[in-house]
mmCIF file of C-alpha atoms in Angstrom:
data_model
loop_
_atom_site.group_PDB
_atom_site.id
_atom_site.type_symbol
_atom_site.label_atom_id
_atom_site.label_comp_id
_atom_site.label_asym_id
_atom_site.label_seq_id
_atom_site.Cartn_x
_atom_site.Cartn_y
_atom_site.Cartn_z
ATOM 1 C CA UNK A 1 48.165 -31.315 105.635
ATOM 2 C CA UNK A 2 50.013 -31.505 109.236
ATOM 3 C CA UNK A 3 49.746 -35.314 111.012
ATOM 4 C CA UNK A 4 50.010 -36.001 114.168
ATOM 5 C CA UNK A 5 51.151 -39.354 116.732
ATOM 6 C CA UNK A 6 48.484 -39.195 119.317
ATOM 7 C CA UNK A 7 45.017 -37.226 120.385
ATOM 8 C CA UNK A 8 47.109 -35.659 123.392
ATOM 9 C CA UNK A 9 49.859 -34.288 120.851
ATOM 10 C CA UNK A 10 47.447 -33.008 118.374
ATOM 11 C CA UNK A 11 45.721 -31.005 121.242
ATOM 12 C CA UNK A 12 48.822 -30.059 122.803
ATOM 13 C CA UNK A 13 49.951 -28.332 119.201
ATOM 14 C CA UNK A 14 46.546 -27.267 118.509
ATOM 15 C CA UNK A 15 47.100 -25.387 121.797
ATOM 16 C CA UNK A 16 50.340 -24.025 120.751
ATOM 17 C CA UNK A 17 48.831 -23.223 116.927
ATOM 18 C CA UNK A 18 46.210 -20.932 118.919
ATOM 19 C CA UNK A 19 49.393 -19.312 121.625
ATOM 20 C CA UNK A 20 50.785 -18.519 118.079
ATOM 21 C CA UNK A 21 48.132 -17.126 115.925
ATOM 22 C CA UNK A 22 46.809 -14.897 119.492
ATOM 23 C CA UNK A 23 50.780 -13.373 119.888
ATOM 24 C CA UNK A 24 51.272 -13.465 115.919
ATOM 25 C CA UNK A 25 47.657 -11.302 115.661
ATOM 26 C CA UNK A 26 48.690 -9.247 118.637
ATOM 27 C CA UNK A 27 52.527 -8.552 116.448
ATOM 28 C CA UNK A 28 50.461 -7.946 113.263
ATOM 29 C CA UNK A 29 48.782 -4.611 115.095
ATOM 30 C CA UNK A 30 52.485 -3.358 116.752
ATOM 31 C CA UNK A 31 53.971 -3.658 113.121
ATOM 32 C CA UNK A 32 52.939 -1.515 110.584
ATOM 33 C CA UNK A 33 51.878 -3.760 107.521
ATOM 34 C CA UNK A 34 54.597 -3.975 104.575
ATOM 35 C CA UNK A 35 52.156 -1.064 102.811
ATOM 36 C CA UNK A 36 52.797 1.216 105.701
ATOM 37 C CA UNK A 37 56.051 0.867 105.664
ATOM 38 C CA UNK A 38 56.574 1.996 102.087
ATOM 39 C CA UNK A 39 54.596 5.195 103.402
ATOM 40 C CA UNK A 40 56.763 6.749 105.921
ATOM 41 C CA UNK A 41 55.629 10.059 106.924
ATOM 42 C CA UNK A 42 58.907 11.387 107.026
ATOM 43 C CA UNK A 43 60.145 10.136 104.060
ATOM 44 C CA UNK A 44 59.504 13.272 101.509
ATOM 45 C CA UNK A 45 62.509 12.167 99.233
ATOM 46 C CA UNK A 46 62.076 12.456 95.222
ATOM 47 C CA UNK A 47 60.709 14.433 92.612
ATOM 48 C CA UNK A 48 57.728 16.223 93.967
ATOM 49 C CA UNK A 49 55.410 18.201 91.333
ATOM 50 C CA UNK A 50 52.845 20.888 92.049
ATOM 51 C CA UNK A 51 49.172 18.929 92.203
ATOM 52 C CA UNK A 52 46.601 19.380 90.657
ATOM 53 C CA UNK A 53 48.321 20.733 87.815
ATOM 54 C CA UNK A 54 47.406 24.160 86.500
ATOM 55 C CA UNK A 55 49.245 23.485 83.317
ATOM 56 C CA UNK A 56 47.530 20.408 82.912
ATOM 57 C CA UNK A 57 46.962 19.942 78.820
ATOM 58 C CA UNK A 58 48.991 23.308 78.257
ATOM 59 C CA UNK A 59 52.230 23.606 77.091
ATOM 60 C CA UNK A 60 53.972 26.108 75.340
ATOM 61 C CA UNK A 61 51.466 28.971 75.771
ATOM 62 C CA UNK A 62 51.035 31.623 78.739
ATOM 63 C CA UNK A 63 49.259 31.452 82.068
ATOM 64 C CA UNK A 64 49.363 33.530 85.480
ATOM 65 C CA UNK A 65 49.072 31.432 87.838
ATOM 66 C CA UNK A 66 46.645 33.183 90.506
ATOM 67 C CA UNK A 67 47.502 34.648 93.924
ATOM 68 C CA UNK A 68 47.881 31.836 96.202
ATOM 69 C CA UNK A 69 45.190 31.978 99.560
ATOM 70 C CA UNK A 70 42.690 34.983 99.835
ATOM 71 C CA UNK A 71 46.062 36.820 98.869
ATOM 72 C CA UNK A 72 47.743 39.563 101.260
ATOM 73 C CA UNK A 73 46.091 41.958 103.163
ATOM 74 C CA UNK A 74 48.541 44.579 102.636
ATOM 75 C CA UNK A 75 48.895 47.857 104.323
ATOM 76 C CA UNK A 76 48.344 51.278 102.661
ATOM 77 C CA UNK A 77 49.744 52.165 100.375
ATOM 78 C CA UNK A 78 51.194 48.942 99.726
ATOM 79 C CA UNK A 79 47.943 47.635 98.920
ATOM 80 C CA UNK A 80 46.936 49.692 96.460
ATOM 81 C CA UNK A 81 50.298 49.635 94.991
ATOM 82 C CA UNK A 82 50.591 46.237 94.168
ATOM 83 C CA UNK A 83 46.556 46.016 93.095
ATOM 84 C CA UNK A 84 47.542 48.645 90.135
ATOM 85 C CA UNK A 85 50.752 46.815 89.603
ATOM 86 C CA UNK A 86 48.620 43.029 89.737
ATOM 87 C CA UNK A 87 46.282 44.596 86.866
ATOM 88 C CA UNK A 88 48.588 45.801 85.003
ATOM 89 C CA UNK A 89 50.161 42.607 84.713
ATOM 90 C CA UNK A 90 46.509 41.007 83.667
ATOM 91 C CA UNK A 91 45.912 43.348 81.722
ATOM 92 C CA UNK A 92 48.430 43.152 79.181
ATOM 93 C CA UNK A 93 48.781 39.041 79.626
ATOM 94 C CA UNK A 94 44.706 38.995 78.458
ATOM 95 C CA UNK A 95 45.966 41.334 75.737
ATOM 96 C CA UNK A 96 48.592 39.008 74.904
ATOM 97 C CA UNK A 97 51.446 40.607 75.506
ATOM 98 C CA UNK A 98 52.608 39.630 79.199
ATOM 99 C CA UNK A 99 55.586 42.169 81.377
ATOM 100 C CA UNK A 100 58.519 40.734 81.771
ATOM 101 C CA UNK A 101 59.361 39.457 85.055
ATOM 102 C CA UNK A 102 62.252 38.406 86.918
ATOM 103 C CA UNK A 103 61.529 34.759 85.985
ATOM 104 C CA UNK A 104 60.871 35.797 82.739
ATOM 105 C CA UNK A 105 65.063 37.084 83.269
ATOM 106 C CA UNK A 106 66.280 34.529 84.435
ATOM 107 C CA UNK A 107 66.208 35.413 88.033
ATOM 108 C CA UNK A 108 66.406 32.831 91.128
ATOM 109 C CA UNK A 109 62.732 32.418 92.084
ATOM 110 C CA UNK A 110 63.881 33.024 95.617
ATOM 111 C CA UNK A 111 61.543 32.167 98.990
ATOM 112 C CA UNK A 112 58.641 31.140 99.081
ATOM 113 C CA UNK A 113 58.054 30.788 95.070
ATOM 114 C CA UNK A 114 60.400 27.956 94.468
ATOM 115 C CA UNK A 115 57.978 26.098 96.604
ATOM 116 C CA UNK A 116 55.516 26.691 93.912
ATOM 117 C CA UNK A 117 56.870 23.996 91.493
ATOM 118 C CA UNK A 118 55.618 25.612 88.524
ATOM 119 C CA UNK A 119 58.800 23.298 86.999
ATOM 120 C CA UNK A 120 59.345 20.136 89.536
ATOM 121 C CA UNK A 121 61.297 20.279 92.772
ATOM 122 C CA UNK A 122 63.780 17.736 93.635
ATOM 123 C CA UNK A 123 63.901 17.063 97.821
ATOM 124 C CA UNK A 124 67.115 15.485 99.123
ATOM 125 C CA UNK A 125 66.892 13.893 102.599
ATOM 126 C CA UNK A 126 70.462 13.968 104.370
ATOM 127 C CA UNK A 127 72.228 13.777 108.292
ATOM 128 C CA UNK A 128 70.684 17.042 109.508
ATOM 129 C CA UNK A 129 69.816 18.899 106.227
ATOM 130 C CA UNK A 130 67.262 18.725 103.201
ATOM 131 C CA UNK A 131 67.718 20.221 99.929
ATOM 132 C CA UNK A 132 65.326 21.525 97.830
ATOM 133 C CA UNK A 133 66.402 21.261 93.822
ATOM 134 C CA UNK A 134 64.153 23.130 91.177
ATOM 135 C CA UNK A 135 64.630 22.380 88.049
ATOM 136 C CA UNK A 136 63.781 25.572 86.738
ATOM 137 C CA UNK A 137 67.063 27.586 86.499
ATOM 138 C CA UNK A 138 68.416 24.544 88.476
ATOM 139 C CA UNK A 139 68.187 26.270 91.825
ATOM 140 C CA UNK A 140 69.339 25.189 95.050
ATOM 141 C CA UNK A 141 67.209 25.250 98.788
ATOM 142 C CA UNK A 142 70.005 24.372 101.759
ATOM 143 C CA UNK A 143 67.771 23.624 104.741
ATOM 144 C CA UNK A 144 69.513 23.205 108.312
ATOM 145 C CA UNK A 145 67.650 20.853 111.260
ATOM 146 C CA UNK A 146 67.791 20.936 114.587
ATOM 147 C CA UNK A 147 69.733 24.860 114.343
ATOM 148 C CA UNK A 148 69.042 27.346 116.037
ATOM 149 C CA UNK A 149 67.799 30.850 113.901
ATOM 150 C CA UNK A 150 70.559 33.204 114.207
ATOM 151 C CA UNK A 151 69.846 37.322 115.025
ATOM 152 C CA UNK A 152 68.127 39.152 111.975
ATOM 153 C CA UNK A 153 71.768 40.836 111.726
ATOM 154 C CA UNK A 154 73.526 38.102 111.778
ATOM 155 C CA UNK A 155 72.141 36.234 107.972
ATOM 156 C CA UNK A 156 73.520 37.743 104.965
ATOM 157 C CA UNK A 157 70.218 38.876 103.128
ATOM 158 C CA UNK A 158 69.875 36.051 99.649
ATOM 159 C CA UNK A 159 67.273 34.851 97.358
ATOM 160 C CA UNK A 160 66.516 31.679 100.111
ATOM 161 C CA UNK A 161 66.674 33.607 103.037
ATOM 162 C CA UNK A 162 68.243 31.726 105.755
ATOM 163 C CA UNK A 163 66.050 28.165 107.089
ATOM 164 C CA UNK A 164 65.653 26.476 109.808
ATOM 165 C CA UNK A 165 64.170 23.302 110.897
ATOM 166 C CA UNK A 166 62.705 20.102 113.138
ATOM 167 C CA UNK A 167 60.352 17.589 112.812
ATOM 168 C CA UNK A 168 57.004 17.503 114.924
ATOM 169 C CA UNK A 169 56.075 14.107 115.082
ATOM 170 C CA UNK A 170 55.629 13.456 111.060
ATOM 171 C CA UNK A 171 55.572 17.601 109.774
ATOM 172 C CA UNK A 172 59.034 19.414 109.034
ATOM 173 C CA UNK A 173 57.951 22.878 110.602
ATOM 174 C CA UNK A 174 60.549 25.297 108.878
ATOM 175 C CA UNK A 175 61.627 28.794 109.481
ATOM 176 C CA UNK A 176 62.870 30.822 106.704
ATOM 177 C CA UNK A 177 64.593 34.574 107.559
ATOM 178 C CA UNK A 178 66.510 37.227 105.392
ATOM 179 C CA UNK A 179 64.746 36.343 102.231
ATOM 180 C CA UNK A 180 66.208 39.929 100.418
ATOM 181 C CA UNK A 181 63.643 42.626 100.069
ATOM 182 C CA UNK A 182 63.626 43.148 96.423
ATOM 183 C CA UNK A 183 62.194 39.119 95.964
ATOM 184 C CA UNK A 184 58.849 39.336 94.728
ATOM 185 C CA UNK A 185 56.581 36.770 95.552
ATOM 186 C CA UNK A 186 53.467 37.464 93.081
ATOM 187 C CA UNK A 187 54.997 41.059 93.032
ATOM 188 C CA UNK A 188 54.029 41.037 97.037
ATOM 189 C CA UNK A 189 56.426 44.110 98.712
ATOM 190 C CA UNK A 190 57.980 42.821 101.549
ATOM 191 C CA UNK A 191 60.532 43.931 104.630
ATOM 192 C CA UNK A 192 63.650 42.557 105.692
ATOM 193 C CA UNK A 193 61.975 41.375 108.758
ATOM 194 C CA UNK A 194 59.424 38.728 107.283
ATOM 195 C CA UNK A 195 59.503 35.680 108.432
ATOM 196 C CA UNK A 196 57.955 32.800 106.428
ATOM 197 C CA UNK A 197 56.657 29.453 108.643
ATOM 198 C CA UNK A 198 55.932 26.059 106.676
ATOM 199 C CA UNK A 199 54.439 23.247 107.969
ATOM 200 C CA UNK A 200 55.066 20.051 105.410
ATOM 201 C CA UNK A 201 53.504 16.885 105.686
ATOM 202 C CA UNK A 202 52.859 13.746 103.995
ATOM 203 C CA UNK A 203 48.813 13.488 103.386
ATOM 204 C CA UNK A 204 49.047 10.212 101.588
ATOM 205 C CA UNK A 205 51.751 7.536 99.745
ATOM 206 C CA UNK A 206 52.609 9.590 97.362
ATOM 207 C CA UNK A 207 51.375 13.052 98.742
ATOM 208 C CA UNK A 208 52.967 16.393 99.996
ATOM 209 C CA UNK A 209 51.602 19.323 101.408
ATOM 210 C CA UNK A 210 53.251 22.528 102.147
ATOM 211 C CA UNK A 211 51.374 24.999 104.416
ATOM 212 C CA UNK A 212 53.014 28.491 104.260
ATOM 213 C CA UNK A 213 52.706 31.505 106.452
ATOM 214 C CA UNK A 214 54.121 34.533 105.987
ATOM 215 C CA UNK A 215 54.425 37.132 108.924
ATOM 216 C CA UNK A 216 55.691 41.146 107.977
ATOM 217 C CA UNK A 217 53.904 43.611 110.230
ATOM 218 C CA UNK A 218 55.042 46.620 108.487
ATOM 219 C CA UNK A 219 53.626 45.251 105.293
ATOM 220 C CA UNK A 220 50.627 42.728 106.072
ATOM 221 C CA UNK A 221 47.873 43.312 108.547
ATOM 222 C CA UNK A 222 48.104 39.874 109.422
ATOM 223 C CA UNK A 223 49.886 37.283 108.326
ATOM 224 C CA UNK A 224 49.656 35.734 104.741
ATOM 225 C CA UNK A 225 48.612 31.758 104.946
ATOM 226 C CA UNK A 226 48.197 29.190 102.024
ATOM 227 C CA UNK A 227 49.324 26.466 100.916
ATOM 228 C CA UNK A 228 50.971 24.190 97.798
ATOM 229 C CA UNK A 229 50.088 20.351 97.790
ATOM 230 C CA UNK A 230 52.226 18.078 95.451
ATOM 231 C CA UNK A 231 52.296 14.609 93.891
ATOM 232 C CA UNK A 232 55.653 12.406 93.969
ATOM 233 C CA UNK A 233 56.566 11.340 90.470
ATOM 234 C CA UNK A 234 59.172 8.178 90.427
ATOM 235 C CA UNK A 235 59.830 8.035 86.614
ATOM 236 C CA UNK A 236 60.632 11.525 86.760
ATOM 237 C CA UNK A 237 64.164 12.681 86.376
ATOM 238 C CA UNK A 238 65.449 16.373 86.753
ATOM 239 C CA UNK A 239 66.556 18.012 84.049
ATOM 240 C CA UNK A 240 69.338 21.005 83.764
ATOM 241 C CA UNK A 241 67.471 24.355 83.280
ATOM 242 C CA UNK A 242 69.884 27.024 82.353
ATOM 243 C CA UNK A 243 69.049 30.276 81.046
ATOM 244 C CA UNK A 244 72.496 31.198 78.902
ATOM 245 C CA UNK A 245 71.359 34.259 77.159
ATOM 246 C CA UNK A 246 68.168 33.711 76.914
ATOM 247 C CA UNK A 247 65.272 32.046 78.069
ATOM 248 C CA UNK A 248 65.186 28.897 75.938
ATOM 249 C CA UNK A 249 61.155 29.366 76.104
ATOM 250 C CA UNK A 250 60.690 32.855 76.225
ATOM 251 C CA UNK A 251 61.899 35.815 74.673
ATOM 252 C CA UNK A 252 61.739 39.488 75.262
ATOM 253 C CA UNK A 253 60.971 42.092 73.306
ATOM 254 C CA UNK A 254 62.276 45.750 72.830
ATOM 255 C CA UNK A 255 58.715 46.829 74.858
ATOM 256 C CA UNK A 256 59.549 44.789 77.680
ATOM 257 C CA UNK A 257 56.911 42.676 76.834
ATOM 258 C CA UNK A 258 57.356 38.860 76.398
ATOM 259 C CA UNK A 259 55.913 36.252 74.070
ATOM 260 C CA UNK A 260 56.492 32.245 73.461
ATOM 261 C CA UNK A 261 59.182 31.588 71.096
ATOM 262 C CA UNK A 262 57.865 29.170 67.556
ATOM 263 C CA UNK A 263 58.676 25.791 67.641
ATOM 264 C CA UNK A 264 61.520 26.938 65.266
ATOM 265 C CA UNK A 265 62.971 29.259 67.530
ATOM 266 C CA UNK A 266 62.928 27.010 70.064
ATOM 267 C CA UNK A 267 66.811 24.399 69.932
#
């Protein structure tokens, strides 16, 4: 307990303490709490996993992820062609003989499939750049901040396209163009003019979302919108995942279908 020499001294000290308490309360309102400071809204670095996990509790089994959102509204004849292709794939999966796809053949996922995070992704933030590292096939996506998008003719088509972005408040807004036409997201066809817009933001202490909009007037009747959710895993360490001569988990049969390797076949 604090002791005072006189009543006047005590009164003065009490007044000073009251003034200090008022100032401290005001300062507390201005300065984020330690907990709030640990949830920096622009901190998207770290290892992220798709959330909710569509593969929870299932290992070494085939499971086809559903097409995100309500699916694309394609123009004809692309809509009918895409539906026939998806029906064929679904039937093969139900029969236990899933069809081969680019990932099975060790091809990069490209955009926007890399953001689907079937395996974890790691995001690295450095000055002027955000880098997305996918564990699956050890893929790398580079995002350039505060840089204007070049003309389409000046972009060399690639699996991930050219992505530029900027922070708008606590949301990272990205624009991607120049994705190769043979890179298919859930086998959805697209033209060279396709533009992908992403709005990435934190939604909780360890949660994040990526709102994705695909625009392609040549192929789509209207923009295709969907959202991926993620949860940060601070304990997970990314592993090397390369396809060498064949996939470490899958094997392609002579008839073009795929099956899981047995435990004896997995090295």
